Short mmCIF file of C-alpha atoms and ligand atoms in Angstrom, two decimals:
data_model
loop_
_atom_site.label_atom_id
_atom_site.label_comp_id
_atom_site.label_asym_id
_atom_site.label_seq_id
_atom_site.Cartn_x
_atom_site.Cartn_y
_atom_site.Cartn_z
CA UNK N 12 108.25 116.96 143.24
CA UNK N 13 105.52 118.76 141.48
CA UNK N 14 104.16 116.84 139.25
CA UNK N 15 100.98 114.81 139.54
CA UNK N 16 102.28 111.68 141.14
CA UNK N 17 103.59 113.42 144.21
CA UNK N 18 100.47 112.63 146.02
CA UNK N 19 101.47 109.17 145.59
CA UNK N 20 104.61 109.99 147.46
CA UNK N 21 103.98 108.85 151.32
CA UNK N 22 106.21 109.48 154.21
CA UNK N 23 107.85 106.14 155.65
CA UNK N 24 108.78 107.28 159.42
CA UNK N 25 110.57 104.00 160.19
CA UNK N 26 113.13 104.26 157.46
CA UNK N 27 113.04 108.26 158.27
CA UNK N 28 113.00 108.90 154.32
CA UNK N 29 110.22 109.48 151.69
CA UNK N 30 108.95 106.18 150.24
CA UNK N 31 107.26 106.11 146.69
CA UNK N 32 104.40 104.30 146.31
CA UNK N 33 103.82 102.72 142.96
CA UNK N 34 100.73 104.60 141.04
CA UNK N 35 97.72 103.10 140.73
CA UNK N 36 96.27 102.61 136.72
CA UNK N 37 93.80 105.29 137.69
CA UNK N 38 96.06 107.79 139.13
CA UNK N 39 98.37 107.61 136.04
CA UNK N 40 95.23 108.93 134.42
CA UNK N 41 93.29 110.93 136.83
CA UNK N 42 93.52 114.30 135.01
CA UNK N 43 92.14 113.07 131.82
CA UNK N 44 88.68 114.12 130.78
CA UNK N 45 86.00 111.48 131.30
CA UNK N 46 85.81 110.89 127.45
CA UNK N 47 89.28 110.58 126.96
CA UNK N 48 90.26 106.68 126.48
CA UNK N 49 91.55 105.43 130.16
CA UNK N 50 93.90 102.61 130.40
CA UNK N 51 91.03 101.34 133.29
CA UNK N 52 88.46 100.86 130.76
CA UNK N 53 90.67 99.61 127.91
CA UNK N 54 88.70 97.05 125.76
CA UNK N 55 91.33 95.10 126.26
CA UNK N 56 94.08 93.18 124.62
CA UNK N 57 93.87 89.78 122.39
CA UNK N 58 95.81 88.16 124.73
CA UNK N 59 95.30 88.88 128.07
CA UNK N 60 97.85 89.51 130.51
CA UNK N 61 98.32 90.61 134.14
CA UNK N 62 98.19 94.70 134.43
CA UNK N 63 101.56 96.88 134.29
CA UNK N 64 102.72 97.84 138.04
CA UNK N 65 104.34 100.75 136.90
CA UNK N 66 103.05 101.88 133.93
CA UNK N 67 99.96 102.27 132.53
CA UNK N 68 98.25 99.61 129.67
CA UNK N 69 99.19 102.49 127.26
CA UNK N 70 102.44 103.55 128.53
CA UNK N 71 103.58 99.60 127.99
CA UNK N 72 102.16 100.27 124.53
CA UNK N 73 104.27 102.82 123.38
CA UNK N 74 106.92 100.66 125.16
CA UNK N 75 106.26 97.97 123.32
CA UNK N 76 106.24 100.01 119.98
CA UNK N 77 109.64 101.77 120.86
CA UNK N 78 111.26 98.16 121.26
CA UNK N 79 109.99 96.64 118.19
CA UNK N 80 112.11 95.77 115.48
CA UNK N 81 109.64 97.70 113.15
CA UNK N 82 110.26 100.67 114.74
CA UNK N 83 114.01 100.24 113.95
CA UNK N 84 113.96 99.68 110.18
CA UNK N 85 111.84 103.25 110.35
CA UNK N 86 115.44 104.87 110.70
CA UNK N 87 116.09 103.55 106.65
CA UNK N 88 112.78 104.24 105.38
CA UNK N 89 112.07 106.83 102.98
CA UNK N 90 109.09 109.76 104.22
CA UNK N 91 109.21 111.21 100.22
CA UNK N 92 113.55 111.55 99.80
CA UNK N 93 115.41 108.46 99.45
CA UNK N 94 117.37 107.50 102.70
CA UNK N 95 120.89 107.71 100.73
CA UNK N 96 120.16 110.85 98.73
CA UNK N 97 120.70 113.64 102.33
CA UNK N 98 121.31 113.14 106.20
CA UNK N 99 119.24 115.70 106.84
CA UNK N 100 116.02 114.73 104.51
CA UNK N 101 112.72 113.03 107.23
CA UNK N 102 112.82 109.70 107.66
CA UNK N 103 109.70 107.40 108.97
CA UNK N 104 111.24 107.79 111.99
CA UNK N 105 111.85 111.43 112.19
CA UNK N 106 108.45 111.88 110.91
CA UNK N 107 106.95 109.64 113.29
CA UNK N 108 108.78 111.33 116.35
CA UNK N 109 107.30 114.75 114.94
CA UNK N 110 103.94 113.30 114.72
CA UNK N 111 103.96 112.04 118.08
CA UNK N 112 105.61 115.49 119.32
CA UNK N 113 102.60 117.33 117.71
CA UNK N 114 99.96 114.89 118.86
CA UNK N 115 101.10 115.07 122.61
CA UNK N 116 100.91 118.72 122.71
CA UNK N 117 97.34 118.61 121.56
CA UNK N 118 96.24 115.94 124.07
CA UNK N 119 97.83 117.75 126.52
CA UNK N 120 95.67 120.81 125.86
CA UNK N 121 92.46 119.00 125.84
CA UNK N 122 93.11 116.45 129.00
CA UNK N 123 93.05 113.28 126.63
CA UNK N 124 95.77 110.29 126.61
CA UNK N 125 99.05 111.86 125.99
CA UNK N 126 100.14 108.28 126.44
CA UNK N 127 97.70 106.50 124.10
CA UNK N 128 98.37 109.13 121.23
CA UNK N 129 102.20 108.95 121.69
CA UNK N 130 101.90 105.23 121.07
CA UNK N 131 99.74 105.42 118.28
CA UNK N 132 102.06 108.16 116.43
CA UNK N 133 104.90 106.16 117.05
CA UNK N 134 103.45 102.99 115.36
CA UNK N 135 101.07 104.31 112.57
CA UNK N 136 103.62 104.04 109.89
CA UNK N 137 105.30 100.88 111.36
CA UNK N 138 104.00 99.22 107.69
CA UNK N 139 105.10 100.97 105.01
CA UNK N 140 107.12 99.98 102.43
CA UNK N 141 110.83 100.78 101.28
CA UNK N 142 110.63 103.74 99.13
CA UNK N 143 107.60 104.81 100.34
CA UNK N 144 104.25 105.48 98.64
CA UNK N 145 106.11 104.31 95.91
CA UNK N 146 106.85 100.95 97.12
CA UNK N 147 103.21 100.47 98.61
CA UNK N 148 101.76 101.45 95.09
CA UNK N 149 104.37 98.80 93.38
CA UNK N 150 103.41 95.80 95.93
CA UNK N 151 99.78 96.59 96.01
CA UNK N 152 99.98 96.41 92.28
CA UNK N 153 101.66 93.44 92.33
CA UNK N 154 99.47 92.01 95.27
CA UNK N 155 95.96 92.97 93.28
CA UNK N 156 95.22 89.17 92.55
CA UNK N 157 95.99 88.23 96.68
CA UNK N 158 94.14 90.88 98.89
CA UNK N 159 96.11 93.94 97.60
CA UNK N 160 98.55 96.01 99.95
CA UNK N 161 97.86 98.78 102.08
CA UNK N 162 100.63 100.05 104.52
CA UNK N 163 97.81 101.13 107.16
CA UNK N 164 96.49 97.39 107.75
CA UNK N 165 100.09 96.36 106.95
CA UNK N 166 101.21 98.15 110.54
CA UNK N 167 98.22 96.48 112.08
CA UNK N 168 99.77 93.23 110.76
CA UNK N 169 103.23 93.98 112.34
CA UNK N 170 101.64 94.84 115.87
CA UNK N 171 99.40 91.83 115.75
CA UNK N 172 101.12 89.46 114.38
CA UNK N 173 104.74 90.05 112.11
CA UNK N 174 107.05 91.00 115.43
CA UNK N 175 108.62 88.36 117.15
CA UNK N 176 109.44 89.35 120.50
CA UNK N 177 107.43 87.61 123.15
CA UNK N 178 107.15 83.94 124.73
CA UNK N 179 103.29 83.99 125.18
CA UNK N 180 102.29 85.58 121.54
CA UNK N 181 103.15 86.82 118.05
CA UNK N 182 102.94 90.36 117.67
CA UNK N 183 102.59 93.16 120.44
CA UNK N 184 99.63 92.40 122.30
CA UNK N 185 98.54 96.26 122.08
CA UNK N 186 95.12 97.10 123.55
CA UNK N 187 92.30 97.66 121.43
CA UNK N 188 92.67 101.68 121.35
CA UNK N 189 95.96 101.68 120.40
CA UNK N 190 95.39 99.25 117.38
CA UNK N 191 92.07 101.12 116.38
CA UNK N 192 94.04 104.30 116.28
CA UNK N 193 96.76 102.44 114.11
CA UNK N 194 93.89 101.27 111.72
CA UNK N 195 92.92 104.74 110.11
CA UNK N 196 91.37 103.57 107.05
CA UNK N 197 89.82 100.36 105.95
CA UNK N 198 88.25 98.86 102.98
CA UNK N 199 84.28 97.36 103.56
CA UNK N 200 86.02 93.73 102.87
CA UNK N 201 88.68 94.10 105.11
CA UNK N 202 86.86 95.63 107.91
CA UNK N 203 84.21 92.49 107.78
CA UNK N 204 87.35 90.61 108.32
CA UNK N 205 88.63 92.34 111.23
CA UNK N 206 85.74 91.99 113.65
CA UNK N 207 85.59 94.25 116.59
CA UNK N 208 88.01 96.35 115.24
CA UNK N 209 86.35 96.72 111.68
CA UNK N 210 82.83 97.59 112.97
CA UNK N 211 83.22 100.85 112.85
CA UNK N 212 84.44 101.30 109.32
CA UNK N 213 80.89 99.22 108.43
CA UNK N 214 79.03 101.47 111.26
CA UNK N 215 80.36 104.88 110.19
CA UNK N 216 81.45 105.48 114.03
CA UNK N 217 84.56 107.28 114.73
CA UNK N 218 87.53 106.22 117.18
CA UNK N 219 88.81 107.67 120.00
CA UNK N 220 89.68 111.33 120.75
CA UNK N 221 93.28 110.17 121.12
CA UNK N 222 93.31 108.41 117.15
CA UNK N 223 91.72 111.14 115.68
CA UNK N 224 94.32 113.92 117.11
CA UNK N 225 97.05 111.10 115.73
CA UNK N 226 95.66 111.42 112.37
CA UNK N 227 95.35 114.96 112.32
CA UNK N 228 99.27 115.55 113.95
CA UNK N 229 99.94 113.27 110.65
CA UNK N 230 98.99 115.89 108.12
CA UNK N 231 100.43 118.69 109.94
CA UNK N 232 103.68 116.69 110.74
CA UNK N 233 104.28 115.86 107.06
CA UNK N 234 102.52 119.21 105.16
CA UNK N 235 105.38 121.48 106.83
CA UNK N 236 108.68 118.60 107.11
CA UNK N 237 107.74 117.85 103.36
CA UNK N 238 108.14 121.74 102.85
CA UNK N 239 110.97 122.10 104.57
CA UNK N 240 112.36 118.73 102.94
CA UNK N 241 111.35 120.48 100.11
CA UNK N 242 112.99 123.33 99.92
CA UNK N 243 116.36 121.69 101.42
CA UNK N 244 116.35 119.90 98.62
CA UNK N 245 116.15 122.57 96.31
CA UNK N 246 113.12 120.83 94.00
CA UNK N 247 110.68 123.76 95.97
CA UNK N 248 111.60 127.36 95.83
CA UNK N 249 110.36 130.20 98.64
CA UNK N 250 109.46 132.12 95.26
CA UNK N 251 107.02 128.97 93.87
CA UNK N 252 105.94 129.03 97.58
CA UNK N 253 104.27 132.66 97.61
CA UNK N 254 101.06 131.52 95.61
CA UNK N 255 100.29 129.00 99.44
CA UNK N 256 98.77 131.98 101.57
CA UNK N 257 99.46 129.83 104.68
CA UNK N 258 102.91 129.57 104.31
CA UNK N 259 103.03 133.36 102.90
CA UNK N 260 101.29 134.86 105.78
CA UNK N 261 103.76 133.53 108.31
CA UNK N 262 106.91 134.06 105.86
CA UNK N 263 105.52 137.39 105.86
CA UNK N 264 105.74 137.59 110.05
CA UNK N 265 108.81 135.68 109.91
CA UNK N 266 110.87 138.58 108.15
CA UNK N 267 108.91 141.67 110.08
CA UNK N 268 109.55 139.74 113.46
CA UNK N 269 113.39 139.43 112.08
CA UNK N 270 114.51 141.45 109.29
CA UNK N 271 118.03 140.55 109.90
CA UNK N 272 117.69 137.09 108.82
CA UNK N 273 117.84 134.53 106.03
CA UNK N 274 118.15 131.14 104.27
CA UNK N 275 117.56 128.25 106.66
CA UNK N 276 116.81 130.31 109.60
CA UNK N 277 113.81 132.34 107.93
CA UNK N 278 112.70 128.71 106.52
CA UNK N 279 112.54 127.40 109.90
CA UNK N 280 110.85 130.36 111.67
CA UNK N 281 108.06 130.65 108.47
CA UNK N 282 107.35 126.74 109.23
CA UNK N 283 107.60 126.70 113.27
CA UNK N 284 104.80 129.53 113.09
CA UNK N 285 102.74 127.25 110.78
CA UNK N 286 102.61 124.63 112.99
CA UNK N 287 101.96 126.82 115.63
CA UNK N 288 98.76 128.21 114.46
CA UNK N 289 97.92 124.81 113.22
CA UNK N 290 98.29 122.84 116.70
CA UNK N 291 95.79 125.99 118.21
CA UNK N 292 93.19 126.36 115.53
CA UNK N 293 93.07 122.40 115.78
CA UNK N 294 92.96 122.94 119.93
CA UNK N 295 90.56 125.59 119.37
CA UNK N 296 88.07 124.07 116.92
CA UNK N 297 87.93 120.85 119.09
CA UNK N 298 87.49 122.36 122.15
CA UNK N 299 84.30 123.95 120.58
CA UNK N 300 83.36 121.01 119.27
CA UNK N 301 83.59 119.00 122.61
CA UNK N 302 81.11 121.75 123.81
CA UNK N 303 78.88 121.46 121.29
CA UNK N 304 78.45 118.12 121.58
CA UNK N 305 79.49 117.25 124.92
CA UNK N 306 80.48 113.30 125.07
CA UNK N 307 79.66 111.74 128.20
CA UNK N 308 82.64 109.21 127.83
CA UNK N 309 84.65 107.24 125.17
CA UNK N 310 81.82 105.20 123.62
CA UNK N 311 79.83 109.26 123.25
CA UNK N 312 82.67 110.10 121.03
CA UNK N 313 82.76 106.81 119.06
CA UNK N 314 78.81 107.82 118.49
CA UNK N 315 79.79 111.73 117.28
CA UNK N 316 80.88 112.91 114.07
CA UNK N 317 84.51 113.54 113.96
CA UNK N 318 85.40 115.59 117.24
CA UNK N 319 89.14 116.79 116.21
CA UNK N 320 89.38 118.99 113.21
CA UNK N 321 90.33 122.56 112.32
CA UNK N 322 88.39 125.65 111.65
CA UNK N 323 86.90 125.62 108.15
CA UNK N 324 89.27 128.84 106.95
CA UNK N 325 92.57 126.84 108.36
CA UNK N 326 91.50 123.42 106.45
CA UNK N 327 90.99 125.08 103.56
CA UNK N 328 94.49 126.82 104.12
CA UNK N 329 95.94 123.39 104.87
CA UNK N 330 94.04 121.79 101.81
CA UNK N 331 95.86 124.84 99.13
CA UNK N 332 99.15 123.69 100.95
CA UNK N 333 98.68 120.10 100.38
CA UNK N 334 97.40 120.78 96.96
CA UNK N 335 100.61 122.82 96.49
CA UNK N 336 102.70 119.93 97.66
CA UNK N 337 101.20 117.30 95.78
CA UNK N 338 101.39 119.10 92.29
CA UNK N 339 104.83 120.60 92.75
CA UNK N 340 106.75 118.28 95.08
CA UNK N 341 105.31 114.63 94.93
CA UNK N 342 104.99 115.01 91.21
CA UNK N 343 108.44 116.54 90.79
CA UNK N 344 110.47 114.86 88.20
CA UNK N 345 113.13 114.15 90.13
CA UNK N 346 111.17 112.04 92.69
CA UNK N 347 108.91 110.43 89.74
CA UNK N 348 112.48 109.43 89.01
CA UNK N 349 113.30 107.79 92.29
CA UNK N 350 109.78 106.70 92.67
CA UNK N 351 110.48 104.51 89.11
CA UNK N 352 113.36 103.09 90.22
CA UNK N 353 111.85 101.86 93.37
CA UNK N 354 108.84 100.74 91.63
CA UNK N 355 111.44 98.17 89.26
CA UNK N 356 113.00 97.10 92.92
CA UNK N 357 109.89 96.01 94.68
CA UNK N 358 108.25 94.39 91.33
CA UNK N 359 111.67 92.72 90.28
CA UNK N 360 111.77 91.57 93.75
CA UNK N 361 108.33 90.10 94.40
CA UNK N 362 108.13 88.62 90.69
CA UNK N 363 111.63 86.69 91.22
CA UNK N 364 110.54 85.82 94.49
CA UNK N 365 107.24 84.73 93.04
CA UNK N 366 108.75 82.41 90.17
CA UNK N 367 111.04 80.56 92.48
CA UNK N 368 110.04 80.82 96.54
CA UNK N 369 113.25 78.65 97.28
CA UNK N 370 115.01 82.73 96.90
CA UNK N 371 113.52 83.06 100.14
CA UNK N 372 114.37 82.85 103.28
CA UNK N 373 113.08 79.62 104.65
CA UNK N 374 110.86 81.62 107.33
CA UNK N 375 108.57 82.99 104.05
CA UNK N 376 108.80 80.06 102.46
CA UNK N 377 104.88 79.03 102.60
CA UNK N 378 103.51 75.39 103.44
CA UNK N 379 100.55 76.08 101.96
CA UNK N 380 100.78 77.68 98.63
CA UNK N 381 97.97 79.84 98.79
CA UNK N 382 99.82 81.98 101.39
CA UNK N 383 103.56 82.38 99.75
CA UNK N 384 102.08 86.03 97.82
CA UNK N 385 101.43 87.49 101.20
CA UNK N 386 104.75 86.10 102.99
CA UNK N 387 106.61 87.37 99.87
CA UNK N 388 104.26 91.19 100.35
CA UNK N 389 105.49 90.84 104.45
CA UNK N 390 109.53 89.91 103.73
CA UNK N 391 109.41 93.05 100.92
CA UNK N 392 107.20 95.39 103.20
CA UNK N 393 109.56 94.54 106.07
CA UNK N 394 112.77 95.88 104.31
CA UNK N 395 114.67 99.03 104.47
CA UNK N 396 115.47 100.99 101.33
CA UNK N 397 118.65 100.05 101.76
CA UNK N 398 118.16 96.58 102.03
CA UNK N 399 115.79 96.43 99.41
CA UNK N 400 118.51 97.55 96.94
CA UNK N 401 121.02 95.22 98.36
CA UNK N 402 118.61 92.40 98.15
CA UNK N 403 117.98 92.91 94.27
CA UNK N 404 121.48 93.47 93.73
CA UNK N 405 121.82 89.95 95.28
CA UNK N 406 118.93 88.74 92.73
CA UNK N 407 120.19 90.41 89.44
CA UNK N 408 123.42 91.81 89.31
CA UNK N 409 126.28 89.17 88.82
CA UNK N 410 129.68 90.80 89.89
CA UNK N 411 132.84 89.21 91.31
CA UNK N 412 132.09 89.34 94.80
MG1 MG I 524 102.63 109.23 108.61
#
């Protein structure tokens, strides 16, 4: 063995083989810098419960997340391309495994909680929508009288309270880190009603090392899938493409490193250098950073400005590139189209829904009225694009069947 836990391996002479000792918490975690979030000094979770033996708090995190039904429906949820219109097109799930893939190599590099950042990639889009920021935009609309929708607080609601998986609680019981890295954005009114873990939206303090690289692994995870999506697709072209100097430059490398090559192979090796040189200018521009400012421990970083960030030349690369996507991809015509239809599925659906709650299943049928808009916004959030469809087809369309 030769990884870190073979100092936990101890010799057993009476049984005349190698016994392994269970890890402690702390030696799960020994090689993280003292500013990086430790499962030891975890503010804890709602519930309380008796420590992991052989895991750490945020290993049984990501476990959690990984067994969710949440995570599940992530497989039929649209990134930007409709689940039925490619195999091939991201998913929420293939995004969030690339997010988490990209996250853990840049806590890695820096010593933080490769652990605590896996399980916040892995859950930070657990609340979206069918259809994607189309659906959000649709039920938020529709949701403007009751609180409004916003997928990020939505996947805080599925962790702490939609899933229904344990004897002892709703929800996941996550620690504190993990749901503070789930919760990247908050409105003033809805971080007043979130207590501990709203302060610092009201207190302009920052979370963990571990959230921030999550958010950050975000942007690069769906900047380059989006262009290759893109391009797959056929509604980007490599020619439109040549006015984004960061995906030029490295196109550029691409074809000197192999002249021989084309198509999908030249696509991927222009957007696996990207991400390259985005996972080590965001490596190197922290690591300057945690010099600069040099955090003592977790609670240090909470009191810093934002710790994980890129070089100023590389965001602004990143920002033409986003720019670039948002104009020429998002706007596209033929995903407005999409977008449309799923806008008249998640408004037909909440408004029938609305009219006559008995269309329900009993379990979001509210007792108390004032509640039914946000057990109708859960039951819609909750579905998959697929089943969204089905279920309006179900509402609207009378056939034979
Ligand atoms: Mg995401």
């Amino acid at each position: 063995m030769t990884d870190r836990r073979s100092d936990d391996v101890q010799h057993d002479p009476a049984a005349g083989m190698a016994a392994i000792a269970v890890p402690t918490q702390e030696a799960f975690e020994a090689h993280l810098a003292p500013y990086a979030a430790h499962s030891a000094q975890s503010r804890g979770r709602r519930y309380s419960e008796a420590a992991p033996s052989a895991r750490s708090e945020f290993q049984r995190d990501r476990d959690r997340i990984v067994h969710s039904t949440a995570f599940r429906r992530l497989e039929y949820k649209t990134q930007v391309f409709v689940n039925h219109e490619g195999d091939l097109f991201r998913t929420r799930l293939t995004h969030s495994l690339e997010v988490a893939q990209i996250a853990r190599s840049v806590a890695r590099n820096l010593r933080m909680n490769e652990d605590l950042v896996e399980a916040i990639s892995l859950a930070h889009d657990l609340g979206h929508t069918p259809f994607g920021h189309a659906g959000q935009d649709a039920l938020n609309e529709c949701m403007r009288e009751h609180g409004g929708f916003e997928h990020n607080l939505q996947s805080l609601a599925v962790v702490d309270d939609l899933e229904e998986h344990y004897g002892a609680f709703n929800g996941l019981n996550l620690c504190f880190e993990t749901r503070e890295g789930i919760l990247k954005h908050c409105s003033r009114d809805n971080a007043r009603r979130l207590g501990a873990l709203g302060e610092r939206f009201l207190e302009g303090r920052q979370p963990s090392i571990e959230a921030q690289i999550a958010n950050v692994a975000d942007e690069i995870a769906y900047n380059n899938h989006d262009v290759d999506d893109g391009l797959r697709s056929g509604l980007l072209t490599i020619e439109q493409l040549a006015e984004v100097e960061l995906w030029q430059t490295h196109y550029d490398t691409a074809r000197r490193d192999f002249p021989q090559i084309e198509g999908r192979r030249l696509i991927h090796e222009t957007v696996r250098r990207i991400i390259n040189t985005l996972i080590v200018d965001l490596i190197d521009t922290t690591k300057l950073n945690l010099v600069r400012y040099a955090p003592a421990s977790l609670d240090a970083v909470r009191a810093a400005p934002a710790l994980v960030a890129h070089s100023d030349a590389i965001a602004a690369q990143a920002a033409t590139l986003k720019r670039f996507l948002f104009k020429n991809l998002y706007r596209h015509y033929r995903v407005m189209r999409m977008a449309n239809k799923a806008r008249r599925v998640v408004v037909g659906l909440f408004d029938a829904f609305t009219e006559d709650p008995r269309l329900l299943p009993p379990s979001y049928q509210a007792v108390d009225e004032a509640q039914q808009s946000r057990l109708i916004a859960h039951y819609i959030a909750g579905m998959t694009d697929r089943y969204a469809v089905k279920e309006y087809q179900r509402l609207f369309v009378i056939d034979d069947n």
